[in-house]
Amino acid sequence: MRLHLLRLTVICTGIALGVGCRTYAPIAVWTPPGLQSTVGKRVAVSQVVGPAEIAKQVQQKLIASAPHDQGREFELVDSETLQPKSPIRLVAATEDQSSDVALASVARREGYDYILRGEVLSERTHGVRPTDPDLLAISWRLTAIDAHQASAGTPVVVERSTAIERYPELALLSDPDEQLVAAAVRETHRLFSPSLAHQRVSLAVPLLTPGRADVRRGNAAAKQGDWQQATTYWTRAAEQHPMQAAATHNLALAAAASQDFSLAKQLARKAVRQYPLPMYQQTLVWIEQTQRQYHEAFNLPDPPEGWFLTRS
């Protein structure tokens, strides 16, 4: 009983004011590329090496599903298609890989910015069993054609159950290999272009204050991912009851969900002025941190209002 009461006290920090309890809702936020942005660039994809069947699937799907939406688009081309355009042939340096020197020369001549190499990791090289039906590990290396640009590498490791949890629609694919390849390709694209990350945010739940019914209706909609409907309820509560801080706080999160971070910060600061609860202060910091990620992801200038709480 004491533990239950302590937990209730922690969750409902503002009970004396009739505000401050919280529930949680899913939200999607943009994050910067995990490795190196190639947005607006041209990338030549060298032959993915490793177990032939899986490696070929990875390369084909990677190229076919490159992002094309504004702000994320970049060009992926199979390096083999470059060969007929040049007298330089990509003579094999090893049994599995073409010559780095020859490929770089052709890619530079054809106006490409990067070369991307991939290797499906095997037991022989990295202790990963290529026959493991629930695991796929790929090492990627992005090499800049221009020596002044950064080059970097990183592995992508996907496990079946985790991949399906993150991308539920993959469960509709009947081929287990296809599930792993699709997940690995999605994770690979996240290395080079902005991507959505799914988080949970804390919604304020008023206890005794006027307008609490509409706030709770809005919370129920937000928990289902319907931020538009939630905004309708919270706006009505805030307009009819100007001191309804929980509605103001939750409207700040709704604005962040639609990437209107300037409005989100205004609303969050207003909520803090109404009731300076730690929860509201934490939300204000989270909004600005998320705004910074958004600006970094899409290479945007600083917002007109500047940064209040965080530093570069």
CSV table of C-alpha atoms in Angstrom, one decimal:
chain,number,residue,atom,x,y,z
A,1,MET,CA,0.0,0.0,0.0
A,2,ARG,CA,2.8,2.4,0.9
A,3,LEU,CA,4.6,1.6,-2.4
A,4,HIS,CA,1.3,2.2,-4.3
A,5,LEU,CA,0.8,5.6,-2.6
A,6,LEU,CA,4.4,6.6,-3.3
A,7,ARG,CA,4.0,5.8,-7.0
A,8,LEU,CA,0.8,7.8,-7.2
A,9,THR,CA,2.6,10.8,-5.6
A,10,VAL,CA,5.4,10.6,-8.1
A,11,ILE,CA,3.1,10.4,-11.1
A,12,CYS,CA,0.7,13.1,-9.9
A,13,THR,CA,3.2,15.7,-8.8
A,14,GLY,CA,0.8,18.6,-9.1
A,15,ILE,CA,-2.2,17.1,-7.4
A,16,ALA,CA,-2.5,20.0,-4.9
A,17,LEU,CA,-3.0,22.3,-7.9
A,18,GLY,CA,-5.3,20.0,-9.7
A,19,VAL,CA,-2.7,19.5,-12.5
A,20,GLY,CA,0.4,17.6,-13.2
A,21,CYS,CA,-0.7,14.0,-13.5
A,22,ARG,CA,0.4,12.4,-16.8
A,23,THR,CA,-0.3,9.7,-19.3
A,24,TYR,CA,1.6,8.8,-22.4
A,25,ALA,CA,1.1,9.2,-26.2
A,26,PRO,CA,3.1,8.1,-29.2
A,27,ILE,CA,4.8,10.8,-31.3
A,28,ALA,CA,7.0,10.6,-34.4
A,29,VAL,CA,10.0,13.0,-34.5
A,30,TRP,CA,12.6,13.5,-37.3
A,31,THR,CA,16.2,12.6,-36.5
A,32,PRO,CA,19.4,13.3,-38.4
A,33,PRO,CA,21.2,10.7,-40.5
A,34,GLY,CA,22.9,8.1,-38.3
A,35,LEU,CA,26.2,8.2,-40.2
A,36,GLN,CA,26.5,10.8,-43.0
A,37,SER,CA,23.9,12.8,-44.9
A,38,THR,CA,23.9,12.0,-48.6
A,39,VAL,CA,20.7,14.0,-49.3
A,40,GLY,CA,20.9,15.6,-52.7
A,41,LYS,CA,23.9,13.5,-53.5
A,42,ARG,CA,24.7,10.7,-56.0
A,43,VAL,CA,26.0,7.4,-54.5
A,44,ALA,CA,27.4,4.5,-56.5
A,45,VAL,CA,26.7,1.2,-54.8
A,46,SER,CA,29.5,-1.3,-55.2
A,47,GLN,CA,28.6,-5.0,-55.2
A,48,VAL,CA,27.5,-6.1,-51.7
A,49,VAL,CA,29.6,-9.1,-50.8
A,50,GLY,CA,28.9,-12.1,-48.6
A,51,PRO,CA,26.4,-15.0,-49.0
A,52,ALA,CA,25.3,-14.5,-52.6
A,53,GLU,CA,21.6,-14.9,-52.2
A,54,ILE,CA,21.2,-12.5,-49.3
A,55,ALA,CA,23.8,-10.0,-50.6
A,56,LYS,CA,22.1,-9.7,-54.0
A,57,GLN,CA,18.7,-9.1,-52.3
A,58,VAL,CA,20.2,-6.4,-50.1
A,59,GLN,CA,21.8,-4.6,-53.0
A,60,GLN,CA,18.7,-4.7,-55.2
A,61,LYS,CA,16.2,-3.6,-52.5
A,62,LEU,CA,18.6,-0.9,-51.2
A,63,ILE,CA,18.8,0.7,-54.7
A,64,ALA,CA,15.1,0.2,-55.5
A,65,SER,CA,13.8,1.8,-52.3
A,66,ALA,CA,16.0,4.8,-52.0
A,67,PRO,CA,14.0,7.8,-50.5
A,68,HIS,CA,12.6,10.2,-53.0
A,69,ASP,CA,10.5,12.5,-50.8
A,70,GLN,CA,11.6,16.1,-50.6
A,71,GLY,CA,14.3,16.7,-48.0
A,72,ARG,CA,15.4,13.0,-47.9
A,73,GLU,CA,16.0,12.2,-51.6
A,74,PHE,CA,19.3,10.9,-52.8
A,75,GLU,CA,20.4,8.9,-55.8
A,76,LEU,CA,21.6,5.3,-55.5
A,77,VAL,CA,23.0,3.6,-58.6
A,78,ASP,CA,24.5,0.1,-59.1
A,79,SER,CA,28.2,0.7,-59.9
A,80,GLU,CA,27.9,-2.0,-62.5
A,81,THR,CA,25.8,0.3,-64.7
A,82,LEU,CA,28.7,2.8,-64.8
A,83,GLN,CA,31.0,0.4,-66.6
A,84,PRO,CA,29.8,0.7,-70.2
A,85,LYS,CA,30.2,4.5,-70.0
A,86,SER,CA,33.9,4.4,-69.4
A,87,PRO,CA,36.9,2.6,-71.0
A,88,ILE,CA,38.1,1.8,-67.5
A,89,ARG,CA,36.9,-1.7,-66.5
A,90,LEU,CA,36.3,-2.4,-62.8
A,91,VAL,CA,38.9,-5.2,-62.6
A,92,ALA,CA,38.4,-7.4,-59.6
A,93,ALA,CA,40.9,-6.7,-56.8
A,94,THR,CA,39.7,-9.8,-55.0
A,95,GLU,CA,37.3,-12.6,-55.9
A,96,ASP,CA,34.3,-10.6,-54.5
A,97,GLN,CA,35.1,-6.9,-54.8
A,98,SER,CA,36.0,-4.6,-57.7
A,99,SER,CA,39.0,-2.4,-57.6
A,100,ASP,CA,38.6,0.7,-55.3
A,101,VAL,CA,40.9,2.7,-57.5
A,102,ALA,CA,39.0,1.9,-60.7
A,103,LEU,CA,35.6,2.3,-59.2
A,104,ALA,CA,36.5,5.7,-57.7
A,105,SER,CA,37.9,6.9,-61.0
A,106,VAL,CA,34.7,5.9,-62.8
A,107,ALA,CA,32.4,7.4,-60.1
A,108,ARG,CA,34.3,10.7,-60.2
A,109,ARG,CA,34.1,10.8,-63.9
A,110,GLU,CA,30.4,10.2,-63.9
A,111,GLY,CA,29.8,12.9,-61.3
A,112,TYR,CA,29.1,10.7,-58.2
A,113,ASP,CA,29.7,12.0,-54.7
A,114,TYR,CA,30.2,8.8,-52.7
A,115,ILE,CA,30.8,5.1,-53.1
A,116,LEU,CA,28.9,2.7,-50.8
A,117,ARG,CA,30.3,-0.7,-50.1
A,118,GLY,CA,28.5,-3.4,-48.1
A,119,GLU,CA,29.4,-6.8,-46.7
A,120,VAL,CA,27.0,-9.3,-45.2
A,121,LEU,CA,28.9,-10.4,-42.1
A,122,SER,CA,29.7,-14.1,-41.8
A,123,GLU,CA,30.9,-16.5,-39.1
A,124,ARG,CA,34.3,-16.6,-40.8
A,125,THR,CA,34.9,-12.9,-40.6
A,126,HIS,CA,32.9,-11.6,-37.6
A,127,GLY,CA,31.4,-14.6,-35.7
A,128,VAL,CA,27.9,-14.1,-37.2
A,129,ARG,CA,26.3,-17.3,-38.5
A,130,PRO,CA,25.1,-16.6,-42.0
A,131,THR,CA,22.5,-19.3,-41.7
A,132,ASP,CA,21.0,-17.8,-38.5
A,133,PRO,CA,17.4,-17.4,-39.6
A,134,ASP,CA,16.7,-14.6,-37.1
A,135,LEU,CA,19.7,-12.3,-37.6
A,136,LEU,CA,21.2,-10.2,-40.4
A,137,ALA,CA,24.3,-8.1,-40.0
A,138,ILE,CA,25.8,-5.9,-42.7
A,139,SER,CA,28.8,-3.7,-42.5
A,140,TRP,CA,28.6,-0.5,-44.6
A,141,ARG,CA,31.4,1.8,-45.7
A,142,LEU,CA,30.6,5.2,-47.3
A,143,THR,CA,33.6,6.6,-49.1
A,144,ALA,CA,33.7,10.2,-50.3
A,145,ILE,CA,35.0,10.8,-53.8
A,146,ASP,CA,36.1,14.3,-52.8
A,147,ALA,CA,38.9,14.0,-50.3
A,148,HIS,CA,37.6,17.0,-48.4
A,149,GLN,CA,34.4,15.2,-47.6
A,150,ALA,CA,34.1,12.8,-44.6
A,151,SER,CA,34.1,9.0,-45.1
A,152,ALA,CA,32.7,6.6,-42.5
A,153,GLY,CA,31.5,3.1,-41.8
A,154,THR,CA,29.2,1.3,-39.4
A,155,PRO,CA,27.4,-2.0,-39.1
A,156,VAL,CA,23.6,-2.5,-39.3
A,157,VAL,CA,22.3,-5.5,-37.3
A,158,VAL,CA,18.7,-6.5,-37.4
A,159,GLU,CA,17.0,-9.3,-35.4
A,160,ARG,CA,13.7,-10.6,-36.6
A,161,SER,CA,11.4,-10.0,-33.7
A,162,THR,CA,12.8,-6.5,-33.0
A,163,ALA,CA,12.5,-5.6,-36.7
A,164,ILE,CA,8.9,-6.7,-36.8
A,165,GLU,CA,8.1,-4.8,-33.7
A,166,ARG,CA,9.6,-1.7,-35.2
A,167,TYR,CA,8.1,-2.3,-38.7
A,168,PRO,CA,4.9,-4.3,-38.1
A,169,GLU,CA,4.0,-4.5,-41.7
A,170,LEU,CA,7.0,-6.8,-42.3
A,171,ALA,CA,5.0,-9.5,-40.6
A,172,LEU,CA,2.9,-9.7,-43.8
A,173,LEU,CA,5.9,-10.9,-45.7
A,174,SER,CA,5.9,-14.7,-45.9
A,175,ASP,CA,9.6,-15.1,-46.6
A,176,PRO,CA,11.8,-14.8,-43.5
A,177,ASP,CA,14.8,-13.7,-45.5
A,178,GLU,CA,12.7,-11.0,-47.1
A,179,GLN,CA,11.7,-9.7,-43.7
A,180,LEU,CA,15.3,-9.4,-42.6
A,181,VAL,CA,16.4,-7.8,-45.8
A,182,ALA,CA,13.6,-5.2,-45.8
A,183,ALA,CA,14.4,-4.3,-42.2
A,184,ALA,CA,18.1,-4.0,-42.9
A,185,VAL,CA,17.5,-1.8,-45.9
A,186,ARG,CA,15.3,0.5,-43.9
A,187,GLU,CA,17.9,0.8,-41.2
A,188,THR,CA,20.6,1.4,-43.8
A,189,HIS,CA,18.6,4.3,-45.4
A,190,ARG,CA,18.4,5.8,-41.9
A,191,LEU,CA,22.2,6.1,-41.9
A,192,PHE,CA,22.2,8.5,-44.9
A,193,SER,CA,19.0,10.5,-44.7
A,194,PRO,CA,16.6,12.0,-42.1
A,195,SER,CA,14.2,9.4,-40.6
A,196,LEU,CA,11.3,9.3,-38.2
A,197,ALA,CA,11.9,8.0,-34.7
A,198,HIS,CA,8.9,6.9,-32.6
A,199,GLN,CA,8.9,8.1,-29.0
A,200,ARG,CA,6.4,8.5,-26.1
A,201,VAL,CA,5.7,11.9,-24.6
A,202,SER,CA,4.0,12.7,-21.3
A,203,LEU,CA,0.5,14.3,-21.5
A,204,ALA,CA,-0.7,16.3,-18.5
A,205,VAL,CA,-4.0,15.0,-16.9
A,206,PRO,CA,-5.9,17.6,-14.9
A,207,LEU,CA,-7.7,16.3,-11.8
A,208,LEU,CA,-9.9,19.1,-10.4
A,209,THR,CA,-9.6,22.1,-12.7
A,210,PRO,CA,-12.3,23.4,-15.1
A,211,GLY,CA,-12.0,22.0,-18.6
A,212,ARG,CA,-10.6,18.7,-17.5
A,213,ALA,CA,-13.2,16.7,-19.4
A,214,ASP,CA,-12.1,18.1,-22.8
A,215,VAL,CA,-8.4,17.7,-21.8
A,216,ARG,CA,-9.0,14.0,-21.0
A,217,ARG,CA,-10.9,13.5,-24.3
A,218,GLY,CA,-7.9,15.1,-26.1
A,219,ASN,CA,-5.6,12.8,-24.3
A,220,ALA,CA,-7.6,9.7,-25.3
A,221,ALA,CA,-7.3,10.8,-29.0
A,222,ALA,CA,-3.6,11.5,-28.7
A,223,LYS,CA,-3.0,8.1,-27.2
A,224,GLN,CA,-4.5,6.6,-30.4
A,225,GLY,CA,-2.2,8.8,-32.5
A,226,ASP,CA,-4.9,11.3,-33.5
A,227,TRP,CA,-3.2,14.5,-32.7
A,228,GLN,CA,-5.5,16.6,-34.9
A,229,GLN,CA,-8.6,15.5,-32.9
A,230,ALA,CA,-6.7,15.9,-29.7
A,231,THR,CA,-5.8,19.5,-30.6
A,232,THR,CA,-9.5,20.3,-31.1
A,233,TYR,CA,-10.4,19.2,-27.6
A,234,TRP,CA,-7.4,20.9,-25.9
A,235,THR,CA,-8.0,24.1,-27.8
A,236,ARG,CA,-11.6,24.3,-26.6
A,237,ALA,CA,-10.5,23.6,-23.0
A,238,ALA,CA,-7.8,26.3,-23.2
A,239,GLU,CA,-10.1,28.9,-24.8
A,240,GLN,CA,-12.9,28.3,-22.4
A,241,HIS,CA,-10.6,28.1,-19.3
A,242,PRO,CA,-7.5,30.3,-19.8
A,243,MET,CA,-5.7,28.9,-16.8
A,244,GLN,CA,-6.1,25.3,-17.9
A,245,ALA,CA,-2.3,24.7,-17.9
A,246,ALA,CA,-2.7,21.0,-18.8
A,247,ALA,CA,-4.4,21.9,-22.0
A,248,THR,CA,-1.7,24.4,-22.8
A,249,HIS,CA,1.0,21.9,-22.1
A,250,ASN,CA,-0.6,19.3,-24.3
A,251,LEU,CA,-1.2,21.8,-27.1
A,252,ALA,CA,2.6,22.4,-27.1
A,253,LEU,CA,3.2,18.7,-27.7
A,254,ALA,CA,0.6,18.7,-30.5
A,255,ALA,CA,2.4,21.6,-32.2
A,256,ALA,CA,5.7,19.7,-31.9
A,257,ALA,CA,4.0,16.6,-33.5
A,258,SER,CA,3.3,18.8,-36.5
A,259,GLN,CA,6.8,20.2,-36.5
A,260,ASP,CA,5.6,23.7,-35.6
A,261,PHE,CA,8.3,24.1,-33.0
A,262,SER,CA,8.2,27.8,-32.6
A,263,LEU,CA,4.5,27.6,-31.6
A,264,ALA,CA,5.3,24.6,-29.4
A,265,LYS,CA,7.9,26.5,-27.4
A,266,GLN,CA,5.5,29.5,-27.0
A,267,LEU,CA,2.8,27.2,-25.6
A,268,ALA,CA,5.2,25.3,-23.4
A,269,ARG,CA,6.6,28.5,-21.9
A,270,LYS,CA,3.0,29.7,-21.3
A,271,ALA,CA,2.3,26.4,-19.4
A,272,VAL,CA,5.4,26.9,-17.3
A,273,ARG,CA,4.3,30.5,-16.5
A,274,GLN,CA,0.8,29.2,-15.5
A,275,TYR,CA,2.2,26.5,-13.3
A,276,PRO,CA,6.0,26.0,-13.1
A,277,LEU,CA,5.8,22.2,-12.6
A,278,PRO,CA,8.9,20.1,-13.4
A,279,MET,CA,6.9,18.2,-15.9
A,280,TYR,CA,6.2,21.3,-17.9
A,281,GLN,CA,9.8,22.5,-17.7
A,282,GLN,CA,11.0,19.1,-18.9
A,283,THR,CA,8.7,19.3,-21.9
A,284,LEU,CA,10.0,22.7,-22.8
A,285,VAL,CA,13.5,21.4,-22.9
A,286,TRP,CA,12.5,18.3,-24.9
A,287,ILE,CA,10.7,20.5,-27.5
A,288,GLU,CA,13.8,22.6,-28.1
A,289,GLN,CA,16.1,19.5,-28.2
A,290,THR,CA,13.7,17.9,-30.8
A,291,GLN,CA,13.6,21.2,-32.8
A,292,ARG,CA,17.4,21.1,-32.9
A,293,GLN,CA,17.3,17.5,-34.2
A,294,TYR,CA,14.8,18.6,-36.9
A,295,HIS,CA,17.0,21.5,-38.0
A,296,GLU,CA,20.1,19.3,-38.1
A,297,ALA,CA,18.3,16.6,-40.0
A,298,PHE,CA,17.2,18.9,-42.8
A,299,ASN,CA,20.1,21.3,-42.7
A,300,LEU,CA,17.9,24.2,-41.7
A,301,PRO,CA,19.1,27.6,-40.3
A,302,ASP,CA,18.5,28.5,-36.7
A,303,PRO,CA,14.8,29.5,-36.0
A,304,PRO,CA,14.0,33.2,-35.9
A,305,GLU,CA,13.4,33.2,-32.2
A,306,GLY,CA,16.8,31.5,-31.6
A,307,TRP,CA,17.6,28.9,-28.9
A,308,PHE,CA,16.5,29.5,-25.4
A,309,LEU,CA,17.6,26.5,-23.4
A,310,THR,CA,20.2,24.5,-25.4
A,311,ARG,CA,23.5,25.1,-26.9
A,312,SER,CA,25.2,23.7,-30.0
